[in-house]
Short mmCIF file of C-alpha atoms and ligand atoms in Angstrom, two decimals:
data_model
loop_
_atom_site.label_atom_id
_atom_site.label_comp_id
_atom_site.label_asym_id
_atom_site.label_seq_id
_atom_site.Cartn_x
_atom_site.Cartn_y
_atom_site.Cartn_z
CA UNK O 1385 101.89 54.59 95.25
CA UNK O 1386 101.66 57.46 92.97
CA UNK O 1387 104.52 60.52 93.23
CA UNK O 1388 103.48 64.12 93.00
CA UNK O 1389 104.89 67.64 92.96
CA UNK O 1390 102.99 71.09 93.67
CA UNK O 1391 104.02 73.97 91.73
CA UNK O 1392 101.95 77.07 93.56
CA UNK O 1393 101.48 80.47 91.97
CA UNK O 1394 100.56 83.09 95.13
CA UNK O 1395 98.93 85.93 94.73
CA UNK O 1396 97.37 88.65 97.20
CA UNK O 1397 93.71 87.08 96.64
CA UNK O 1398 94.30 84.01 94.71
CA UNK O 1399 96.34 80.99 95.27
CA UNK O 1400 97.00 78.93 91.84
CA UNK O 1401 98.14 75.48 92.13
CA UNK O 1402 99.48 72.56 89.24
CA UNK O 1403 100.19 69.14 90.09
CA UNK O 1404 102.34 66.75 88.29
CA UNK O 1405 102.20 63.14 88.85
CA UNK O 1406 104.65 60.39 87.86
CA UNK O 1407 102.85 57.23 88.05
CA UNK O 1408 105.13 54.18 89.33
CA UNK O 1409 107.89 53.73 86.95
CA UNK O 1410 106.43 56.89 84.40
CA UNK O 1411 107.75 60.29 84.20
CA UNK O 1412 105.97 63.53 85.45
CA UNK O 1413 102.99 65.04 83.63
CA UNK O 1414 100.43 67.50 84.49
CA UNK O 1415 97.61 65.61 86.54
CA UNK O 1416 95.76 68.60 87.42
CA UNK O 1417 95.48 72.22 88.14
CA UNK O 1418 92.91 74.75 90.48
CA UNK O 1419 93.04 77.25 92.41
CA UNK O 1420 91.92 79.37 95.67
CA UNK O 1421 90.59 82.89 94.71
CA UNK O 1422 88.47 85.46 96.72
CA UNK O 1423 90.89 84.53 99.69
CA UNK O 1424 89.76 86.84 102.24
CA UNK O 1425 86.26 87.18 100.82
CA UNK O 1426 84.22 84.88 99.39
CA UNK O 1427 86.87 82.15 99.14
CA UNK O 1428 86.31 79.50 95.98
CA UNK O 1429 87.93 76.02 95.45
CA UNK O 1430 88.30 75.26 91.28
CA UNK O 1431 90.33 72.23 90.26
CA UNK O 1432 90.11 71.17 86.75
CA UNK O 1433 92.09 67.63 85.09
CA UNK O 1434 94.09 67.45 82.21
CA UNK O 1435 90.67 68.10 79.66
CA UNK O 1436 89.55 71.10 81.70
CA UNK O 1437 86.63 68.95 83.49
CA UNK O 1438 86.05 70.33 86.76
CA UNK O 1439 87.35 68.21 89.82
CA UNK O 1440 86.07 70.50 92.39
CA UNK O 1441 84.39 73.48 92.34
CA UNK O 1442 82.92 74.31 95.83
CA UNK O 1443 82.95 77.69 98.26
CA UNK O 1444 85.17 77.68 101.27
CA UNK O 1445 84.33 79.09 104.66
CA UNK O 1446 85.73 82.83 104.40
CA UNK O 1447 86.05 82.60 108.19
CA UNK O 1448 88.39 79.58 107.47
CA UNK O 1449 90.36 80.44 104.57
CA UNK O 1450 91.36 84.40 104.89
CA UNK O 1451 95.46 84.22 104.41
CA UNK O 1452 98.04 82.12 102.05
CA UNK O 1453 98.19 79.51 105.13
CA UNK O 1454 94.54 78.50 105.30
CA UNK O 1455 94.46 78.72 101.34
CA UNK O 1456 96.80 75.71 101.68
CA UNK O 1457 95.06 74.14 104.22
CA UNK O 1458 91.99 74.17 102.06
CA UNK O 1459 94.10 72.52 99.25
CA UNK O 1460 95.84 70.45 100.84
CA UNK O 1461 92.74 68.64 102.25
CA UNK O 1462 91.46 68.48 98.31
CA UNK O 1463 94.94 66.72 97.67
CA UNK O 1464 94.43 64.39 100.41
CA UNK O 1465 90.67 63.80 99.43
CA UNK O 1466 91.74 63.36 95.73
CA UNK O 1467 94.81 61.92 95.45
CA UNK O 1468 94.95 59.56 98.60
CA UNK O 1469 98.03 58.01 100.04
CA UNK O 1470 100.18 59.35 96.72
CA UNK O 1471 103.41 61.06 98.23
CA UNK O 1472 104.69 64.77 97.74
CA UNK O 1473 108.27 64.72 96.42
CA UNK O 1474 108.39 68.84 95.75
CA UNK O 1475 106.94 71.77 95.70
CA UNK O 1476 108.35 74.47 93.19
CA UNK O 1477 106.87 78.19 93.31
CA UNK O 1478 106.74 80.91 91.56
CA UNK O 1479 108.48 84.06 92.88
CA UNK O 1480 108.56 87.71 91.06
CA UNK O 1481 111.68 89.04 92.63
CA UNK O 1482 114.80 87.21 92.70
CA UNK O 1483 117.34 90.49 93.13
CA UNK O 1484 120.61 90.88 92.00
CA UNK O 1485 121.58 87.07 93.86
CA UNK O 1486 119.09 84.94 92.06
CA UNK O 1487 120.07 84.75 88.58
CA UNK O 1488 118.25 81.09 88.32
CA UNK O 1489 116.18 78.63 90.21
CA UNK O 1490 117.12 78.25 94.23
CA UNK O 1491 116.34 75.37 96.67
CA UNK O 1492 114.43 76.90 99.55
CA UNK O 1493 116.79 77.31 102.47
CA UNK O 1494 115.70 79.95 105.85
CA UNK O 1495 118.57 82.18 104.68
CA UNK O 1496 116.75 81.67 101.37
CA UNK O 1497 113.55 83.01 102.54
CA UNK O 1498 115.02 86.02 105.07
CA UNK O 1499 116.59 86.94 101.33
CA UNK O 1500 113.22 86.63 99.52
CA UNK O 1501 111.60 88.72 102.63
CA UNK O 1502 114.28 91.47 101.84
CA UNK O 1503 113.07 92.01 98.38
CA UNK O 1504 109.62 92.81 99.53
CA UNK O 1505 109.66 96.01 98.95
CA UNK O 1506 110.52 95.76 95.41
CA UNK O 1507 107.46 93.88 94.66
CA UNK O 1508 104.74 94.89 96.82
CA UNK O 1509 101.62 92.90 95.30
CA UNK O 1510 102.83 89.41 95.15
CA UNK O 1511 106.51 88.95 96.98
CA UNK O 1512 104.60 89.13 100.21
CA UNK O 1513 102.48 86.44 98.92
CA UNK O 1514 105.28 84.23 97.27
CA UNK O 1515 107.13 84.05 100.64
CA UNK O 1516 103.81 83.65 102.85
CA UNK O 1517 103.20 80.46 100.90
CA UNK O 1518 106.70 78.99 100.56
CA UNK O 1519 106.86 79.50 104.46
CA UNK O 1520 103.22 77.81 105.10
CA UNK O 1521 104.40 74.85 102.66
CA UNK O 1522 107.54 74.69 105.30
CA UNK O 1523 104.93 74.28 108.24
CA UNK O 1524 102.69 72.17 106.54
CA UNK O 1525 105.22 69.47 104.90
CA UNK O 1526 108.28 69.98 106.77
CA UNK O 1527 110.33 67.15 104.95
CA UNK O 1528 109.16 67.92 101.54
CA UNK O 1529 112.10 70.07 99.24
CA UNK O 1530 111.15 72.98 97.77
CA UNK O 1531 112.14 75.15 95.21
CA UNK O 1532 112.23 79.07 94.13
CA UNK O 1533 111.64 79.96 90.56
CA UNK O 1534 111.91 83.54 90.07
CA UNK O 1535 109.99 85.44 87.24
CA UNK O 1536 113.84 87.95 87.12
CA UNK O 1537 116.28 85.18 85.83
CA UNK O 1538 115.70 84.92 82.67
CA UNK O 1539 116.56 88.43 82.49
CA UNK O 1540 119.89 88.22 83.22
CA UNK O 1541 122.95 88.47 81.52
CA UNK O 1542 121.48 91.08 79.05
CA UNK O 1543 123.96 93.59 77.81
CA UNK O 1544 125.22 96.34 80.28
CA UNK O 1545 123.15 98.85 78.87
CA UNK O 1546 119.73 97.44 79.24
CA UNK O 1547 120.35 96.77 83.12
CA UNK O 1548 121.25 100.34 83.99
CA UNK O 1549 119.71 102.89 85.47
CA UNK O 1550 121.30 106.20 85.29
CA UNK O 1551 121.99 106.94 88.60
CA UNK O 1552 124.77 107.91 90.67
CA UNK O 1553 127.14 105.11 91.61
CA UNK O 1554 126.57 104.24 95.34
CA UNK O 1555 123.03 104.29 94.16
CA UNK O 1556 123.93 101.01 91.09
CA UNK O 1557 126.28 99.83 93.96
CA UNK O 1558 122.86 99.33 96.09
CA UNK O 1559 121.38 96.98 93.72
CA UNK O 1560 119.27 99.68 91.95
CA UNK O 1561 119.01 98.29 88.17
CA UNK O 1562 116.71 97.10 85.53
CA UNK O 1563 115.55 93.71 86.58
CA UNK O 1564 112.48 92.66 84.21
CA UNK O 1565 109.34 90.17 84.67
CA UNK O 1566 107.35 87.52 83.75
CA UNK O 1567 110.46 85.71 83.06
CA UNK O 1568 108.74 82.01 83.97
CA UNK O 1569 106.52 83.34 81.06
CA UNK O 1570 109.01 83.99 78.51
CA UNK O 1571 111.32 81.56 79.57
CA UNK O 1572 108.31 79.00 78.48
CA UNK O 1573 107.49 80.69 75.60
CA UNK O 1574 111.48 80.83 74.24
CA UNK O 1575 111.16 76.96 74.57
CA UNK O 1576 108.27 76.56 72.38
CA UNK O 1577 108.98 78.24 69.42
CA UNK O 1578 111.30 75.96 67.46
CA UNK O 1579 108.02 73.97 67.21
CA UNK O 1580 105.75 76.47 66.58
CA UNK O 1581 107.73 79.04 64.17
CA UNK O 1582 110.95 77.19 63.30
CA UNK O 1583 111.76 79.90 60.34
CA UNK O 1584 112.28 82.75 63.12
CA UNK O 1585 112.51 81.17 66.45
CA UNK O 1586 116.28 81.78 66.17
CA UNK O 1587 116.20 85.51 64.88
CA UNK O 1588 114.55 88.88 66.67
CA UNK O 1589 110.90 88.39 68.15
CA UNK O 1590 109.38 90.37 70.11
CA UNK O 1591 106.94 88.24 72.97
CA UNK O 1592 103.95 90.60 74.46
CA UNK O 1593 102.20 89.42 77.72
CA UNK O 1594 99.51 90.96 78.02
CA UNK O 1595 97.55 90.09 81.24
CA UNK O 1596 96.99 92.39 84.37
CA UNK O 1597 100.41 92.90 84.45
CA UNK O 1598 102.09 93.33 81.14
CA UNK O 1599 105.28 93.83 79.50
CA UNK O 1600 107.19 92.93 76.69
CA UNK O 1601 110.38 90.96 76.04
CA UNK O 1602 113.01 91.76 72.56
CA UNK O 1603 114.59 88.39 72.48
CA UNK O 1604 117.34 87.42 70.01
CA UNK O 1605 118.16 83.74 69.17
CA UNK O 1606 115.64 83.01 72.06
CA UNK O 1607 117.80 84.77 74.95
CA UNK O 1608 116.74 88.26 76.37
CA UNK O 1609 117.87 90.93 74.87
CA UNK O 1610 115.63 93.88 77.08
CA UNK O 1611 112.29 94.62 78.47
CA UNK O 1612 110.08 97.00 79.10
CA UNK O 1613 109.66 96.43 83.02
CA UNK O 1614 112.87 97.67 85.47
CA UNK O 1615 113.54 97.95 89.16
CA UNK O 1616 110.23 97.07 89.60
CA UNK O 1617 107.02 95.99 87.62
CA UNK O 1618 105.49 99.78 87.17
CA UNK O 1619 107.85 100.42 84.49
CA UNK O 1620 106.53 100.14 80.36
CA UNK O 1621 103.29 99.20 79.41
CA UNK O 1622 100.17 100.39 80.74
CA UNK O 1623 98.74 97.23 83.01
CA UNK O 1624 95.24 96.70 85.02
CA UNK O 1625 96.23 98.92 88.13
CA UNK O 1626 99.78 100.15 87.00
CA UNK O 1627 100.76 102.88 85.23
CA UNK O 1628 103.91 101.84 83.23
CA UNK O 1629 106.58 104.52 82.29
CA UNK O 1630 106.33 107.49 84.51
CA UNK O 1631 107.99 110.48 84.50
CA UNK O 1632 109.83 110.41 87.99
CA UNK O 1633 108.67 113.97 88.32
CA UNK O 1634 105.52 112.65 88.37
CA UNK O 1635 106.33 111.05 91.83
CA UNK O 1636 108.41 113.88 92.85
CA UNK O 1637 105.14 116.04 92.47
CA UNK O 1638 103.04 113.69 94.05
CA UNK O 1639 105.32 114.10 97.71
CA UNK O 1640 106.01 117.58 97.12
CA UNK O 1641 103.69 119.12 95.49
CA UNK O 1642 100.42 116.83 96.91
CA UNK O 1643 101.66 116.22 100.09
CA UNK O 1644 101.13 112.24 99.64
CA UNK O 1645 103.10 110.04 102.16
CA UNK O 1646 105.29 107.08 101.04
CA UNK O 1647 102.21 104.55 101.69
CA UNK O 1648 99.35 106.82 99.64
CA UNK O 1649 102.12 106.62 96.55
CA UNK O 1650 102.93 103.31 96.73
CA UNK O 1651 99.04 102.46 96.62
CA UNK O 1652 98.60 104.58 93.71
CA UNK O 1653 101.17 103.33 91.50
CA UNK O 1654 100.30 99.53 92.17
CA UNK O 1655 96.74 100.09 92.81
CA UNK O 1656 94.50 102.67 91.04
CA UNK O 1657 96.41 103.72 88.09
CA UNK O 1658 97.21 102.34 84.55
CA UNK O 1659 93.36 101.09 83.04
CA UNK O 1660 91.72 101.56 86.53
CA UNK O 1661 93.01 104.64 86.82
CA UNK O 1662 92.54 106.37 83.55
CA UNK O 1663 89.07 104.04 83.04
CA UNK O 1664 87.69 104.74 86.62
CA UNK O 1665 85.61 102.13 85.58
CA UNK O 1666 87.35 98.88 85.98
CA UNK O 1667 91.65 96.95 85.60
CA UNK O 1668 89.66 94.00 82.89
CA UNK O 1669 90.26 94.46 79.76
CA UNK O 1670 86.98 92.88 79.11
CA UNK O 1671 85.08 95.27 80.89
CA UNK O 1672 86.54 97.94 79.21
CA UNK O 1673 86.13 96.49 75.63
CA UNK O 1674 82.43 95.86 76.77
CA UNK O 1675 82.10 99.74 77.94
CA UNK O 1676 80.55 102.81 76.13
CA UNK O 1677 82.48 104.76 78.63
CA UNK O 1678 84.41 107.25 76.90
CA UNK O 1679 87.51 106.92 79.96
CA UNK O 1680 87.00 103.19 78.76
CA UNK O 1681 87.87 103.66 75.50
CA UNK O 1682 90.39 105.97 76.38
CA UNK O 1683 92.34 103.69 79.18
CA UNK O 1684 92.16 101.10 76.05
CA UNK O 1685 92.87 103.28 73.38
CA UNK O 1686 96.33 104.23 75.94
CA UNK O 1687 96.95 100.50 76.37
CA UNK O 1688 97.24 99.92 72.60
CA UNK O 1689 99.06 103.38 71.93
CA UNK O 1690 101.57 102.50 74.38
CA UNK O 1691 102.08 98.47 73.57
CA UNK O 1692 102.55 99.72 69.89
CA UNK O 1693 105.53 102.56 70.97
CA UNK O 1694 107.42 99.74 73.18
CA UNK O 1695 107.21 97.48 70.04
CA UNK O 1696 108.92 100.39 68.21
CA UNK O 1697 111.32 100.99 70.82
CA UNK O 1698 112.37 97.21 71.42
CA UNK O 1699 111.89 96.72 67.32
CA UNK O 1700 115.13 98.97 67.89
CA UNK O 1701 117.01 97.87 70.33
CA UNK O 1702 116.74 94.62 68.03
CA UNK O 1703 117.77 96.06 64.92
CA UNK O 1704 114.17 95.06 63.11
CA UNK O 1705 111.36 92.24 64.04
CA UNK O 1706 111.16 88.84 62.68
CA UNK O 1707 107.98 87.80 64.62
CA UNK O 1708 105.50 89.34 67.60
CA UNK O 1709 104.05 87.16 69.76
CA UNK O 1710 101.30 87.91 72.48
CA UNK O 1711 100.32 85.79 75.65
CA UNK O 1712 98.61 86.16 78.85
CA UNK O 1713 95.18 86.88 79.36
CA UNK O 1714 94.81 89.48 77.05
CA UNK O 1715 97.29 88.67 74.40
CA UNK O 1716 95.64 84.81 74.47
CA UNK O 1717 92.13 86.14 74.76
CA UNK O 1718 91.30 89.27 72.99
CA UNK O 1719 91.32 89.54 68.98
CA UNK O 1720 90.19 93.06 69.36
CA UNK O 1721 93.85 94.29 71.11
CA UNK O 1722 95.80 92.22 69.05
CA UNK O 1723 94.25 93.50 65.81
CA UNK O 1724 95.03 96.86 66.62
CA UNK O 1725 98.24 96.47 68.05
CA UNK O 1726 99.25 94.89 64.77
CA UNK O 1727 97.76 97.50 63.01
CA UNK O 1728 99.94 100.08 65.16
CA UNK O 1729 102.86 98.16 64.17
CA UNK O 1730 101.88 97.70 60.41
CA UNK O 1731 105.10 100.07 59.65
CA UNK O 1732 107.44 97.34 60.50
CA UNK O 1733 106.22 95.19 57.99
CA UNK O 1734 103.19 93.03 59.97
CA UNK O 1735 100.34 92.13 57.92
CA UNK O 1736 97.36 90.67 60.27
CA UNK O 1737 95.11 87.84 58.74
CA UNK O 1738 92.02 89.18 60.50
CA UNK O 1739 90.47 86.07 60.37
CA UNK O 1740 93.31 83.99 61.45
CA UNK O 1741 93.07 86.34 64.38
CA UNK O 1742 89.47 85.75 65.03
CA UNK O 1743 90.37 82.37 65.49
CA UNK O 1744 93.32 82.97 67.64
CA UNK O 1745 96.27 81.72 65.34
CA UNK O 1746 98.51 80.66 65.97
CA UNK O 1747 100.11 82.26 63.04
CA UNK O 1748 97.69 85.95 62.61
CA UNK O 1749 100.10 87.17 59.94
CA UNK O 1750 99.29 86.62 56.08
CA UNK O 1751 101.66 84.43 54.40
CA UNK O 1752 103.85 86.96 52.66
CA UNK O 1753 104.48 89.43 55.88
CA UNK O 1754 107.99 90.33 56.42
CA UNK O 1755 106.85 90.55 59.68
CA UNK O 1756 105.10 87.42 61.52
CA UNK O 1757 102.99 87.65 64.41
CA UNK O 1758 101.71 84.60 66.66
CA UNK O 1759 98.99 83.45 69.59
CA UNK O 1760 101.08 81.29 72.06
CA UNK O 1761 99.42 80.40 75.52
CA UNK O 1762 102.05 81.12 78.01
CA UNK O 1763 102.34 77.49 80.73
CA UNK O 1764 104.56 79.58 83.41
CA UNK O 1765 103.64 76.31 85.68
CA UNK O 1766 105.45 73.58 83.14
CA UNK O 1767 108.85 75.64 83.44
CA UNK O 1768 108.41 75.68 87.43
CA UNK O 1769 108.17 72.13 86.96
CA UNK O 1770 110.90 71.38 84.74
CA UNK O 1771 113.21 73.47 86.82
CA UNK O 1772 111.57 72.08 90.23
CA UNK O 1773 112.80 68.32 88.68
CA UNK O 1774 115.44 69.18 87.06
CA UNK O 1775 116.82 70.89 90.83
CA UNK O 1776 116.33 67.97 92.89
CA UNK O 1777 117.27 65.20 90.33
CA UNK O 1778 113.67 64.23 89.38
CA UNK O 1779 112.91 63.42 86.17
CA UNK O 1780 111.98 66.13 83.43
CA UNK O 1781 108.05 67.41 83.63
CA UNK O 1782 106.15 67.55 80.65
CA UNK O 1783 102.32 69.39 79.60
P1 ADP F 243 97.36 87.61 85.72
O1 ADP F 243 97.82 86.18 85.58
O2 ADP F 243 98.46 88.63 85.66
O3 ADP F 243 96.36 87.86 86.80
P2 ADP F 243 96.05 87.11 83.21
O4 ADP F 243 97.17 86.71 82.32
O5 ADP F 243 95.09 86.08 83.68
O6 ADP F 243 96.57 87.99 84.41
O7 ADP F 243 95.23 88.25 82.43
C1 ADP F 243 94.16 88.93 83.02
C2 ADP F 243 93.64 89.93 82.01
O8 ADP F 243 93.22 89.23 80.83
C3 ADP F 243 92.44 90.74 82.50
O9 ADP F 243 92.60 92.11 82.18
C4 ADP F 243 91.31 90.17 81.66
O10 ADP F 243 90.33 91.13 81.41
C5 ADP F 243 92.02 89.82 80.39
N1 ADP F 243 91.24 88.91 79.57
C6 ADP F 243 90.92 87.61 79.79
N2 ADP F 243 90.11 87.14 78.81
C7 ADP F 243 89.91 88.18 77.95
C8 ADP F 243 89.17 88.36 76.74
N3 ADP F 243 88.44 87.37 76.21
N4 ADP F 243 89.19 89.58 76.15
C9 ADP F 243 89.90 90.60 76.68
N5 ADP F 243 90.62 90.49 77.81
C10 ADP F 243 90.62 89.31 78.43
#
């Protein structure tokens, strides 16, 4: 009998899932991964293997599946279907806000989750989701260990300056600080580059995911250095339905001046803003691209203005660039952004190989650029994985 673990990604309308398998007397590798989207309305099974051929691919009663709960019904009965008798050793997850407490992976306890629940607030559009699937996993396989891997951690530890925000005391003393994202991502991303740029991996890159939420990361000898996201993930770059730096008298004026309760804001600022908002027309990137639209080519035109000022601010904070390196949907997908975010950042010293970026890399820099710049898909899911393992004294995960 085959062993498994389940690393699930939850999101308001999509449930992701991996699965690793060790095979008797093997280690773990990834067997498999799918997901749930169009949970609450027109719900969709996808599961591909190892090679990308489809498993599954079938509709789901929307009556059925309309919460994280009944998402993991529906997958668990694939599992069952799929992978027969095989056990479930763990399931690992992936959780945005870990708070000040959290400064690495955490078995799932109930004080655990109440402290997960607290943090709600802070991330609006996916803690809810994080914690309504670690809880339906508790209902569903009581026995089974899981784990918390939060997307905050690898922020930590960054220099006192970078984590403060510059208000009054009893205000810090609260918790408020600069936290930073999509940590899973550039935790897995700080692991690969020995192998795929061995001249810089050790000096100042700068790693850009790009997807419908985006930010950037200034690491130095592959540890964090800052970020552009904060508190919470509105701050820096302009994403799919956030607006990235704000002035706060922006917000101010929205209460005050608009008359817009707490509830209206929140919506707004998670919502309908960043390329929705200034687009009207759609959050995809691909869309946009795709769109005569003038407020398309605007909300895109913003999205590569402001990626290229963040790589001049972190280039900074660095001291100089080494290497730039996008990921996530846009930074793995999309020549067009890339090309013109390099060109934006041509004053540092990055030369793009435009045809090396048509291809997608993974180097897109010409040979002699004092700057380097790189394609390297992001695998968030392998790092829950490891971490899952490495927690409950399984052995290590690998692609
Ligand atoms: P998340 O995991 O945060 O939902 P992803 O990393 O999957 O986001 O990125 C989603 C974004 O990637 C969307 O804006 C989508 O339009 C964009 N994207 C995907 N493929 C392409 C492409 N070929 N060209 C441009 N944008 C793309």
């Amino acid at each position: 009998m085959d062993d498994y673990a389940i690393v699930i990604n939850a999101g308001s309308s999509s449930l992701k899932f991996c699965i690793f398998q060790r095979p008797e007397g093997g280690g773990w590798r990834q067997d498999s991964r799918g997901q749930v989207d169009g949970i609450g309305t027109a719900p969709r099974l996808r599961v591909t293997d190892g090679e990308s051929h489809a498993l599954a691919d079938s509709q789901l009663d929307a009556h059925a599946v309309r919460d994280a709960t009944s998402a993991l019904d529906a997958v668990a009965t694939w599992l069952r279907s799929h992978y027969g008798r095989s056990r479930v050793l763990a399931v690992g997850h992936r959780v945005v806000h870990g708070g000040a407490r959290f400064t690495g992976p955490a078995r799932v306890t109930p004080a655990v989750i109440d402290e997960l629940r607290a943090l709600i607030p802070l991330a609006p559009l996916h803690q809810p989701y994080n914690v309504a699937a670690i809880e339906a996993v508790a209902v569903a396989l009581p026995d089974v260990p899981q784990v918390a891997c939060f997307d905050t951690s690898f922020h930590r530890g960054r220099p006192e300056v970078a984590e403060l925000v510059p208000l009054p005391k009893n205000i810090r003393d609260a918790g408020v600080q600069r936290y930073g994202f999509h940590g899973l991502s550039y935790e897995y991303i700080a692991s690969v580059l020995p192998q795929v740029m061995p001249e810089v991996a050790h000096g100042r890159v700068i790693v850009a995911h790009l997807g419908s939420g985006a930010s950037m990361c200034a690491m130095k000898d592959r540890r964090c250095v800052d970020s552009t996201l904060g508190f919470t993930a509105l701050d820096g770059l302009c994403m799919g339905t956030r607006p990235g730096a704000l002035d706060p008298g922006v917000v101010l004026h929205l209460f005050q001046g608009l008359g817009l309760d707490a509830g209206a804001v929140e919506t707004m600022l998670y919502k309908k803003s960043g390329l929705l908002g200034i687009s009207g027309v759609s959050n995809d990137m691909r869309v946009l691209l795709d769109s005569a639209d003038p407020a398309a080519q605007l909300a895109v035109d913003y999205f590569v203005y402001r990626a290229a000022k963040e790589i001049g601010a972190l280039a900074s904070v660095l001291g100089g660039i080494d290497a730039l390196v996008f990921t996530a949907g846009i930074g793995e997908n999309s020549p067009e952004i890339r090309r013109r975010i390099c060109e934006s950042s041509a004053w540092l010293g990055l030369e793009i190989d435009l045809e090396a970026n048509r291809r997608s890399g993974p180097r897109l820099s010409r040979p002699g650029s004092r700057v380097s710049a790189w394609v390297v898909p992001t695998n968030e899911e392998l790092i829950i994985a490891r971490h899952t393992a490495a927690m409950l004294g399984l052995a290590e995960a690998r692609a």
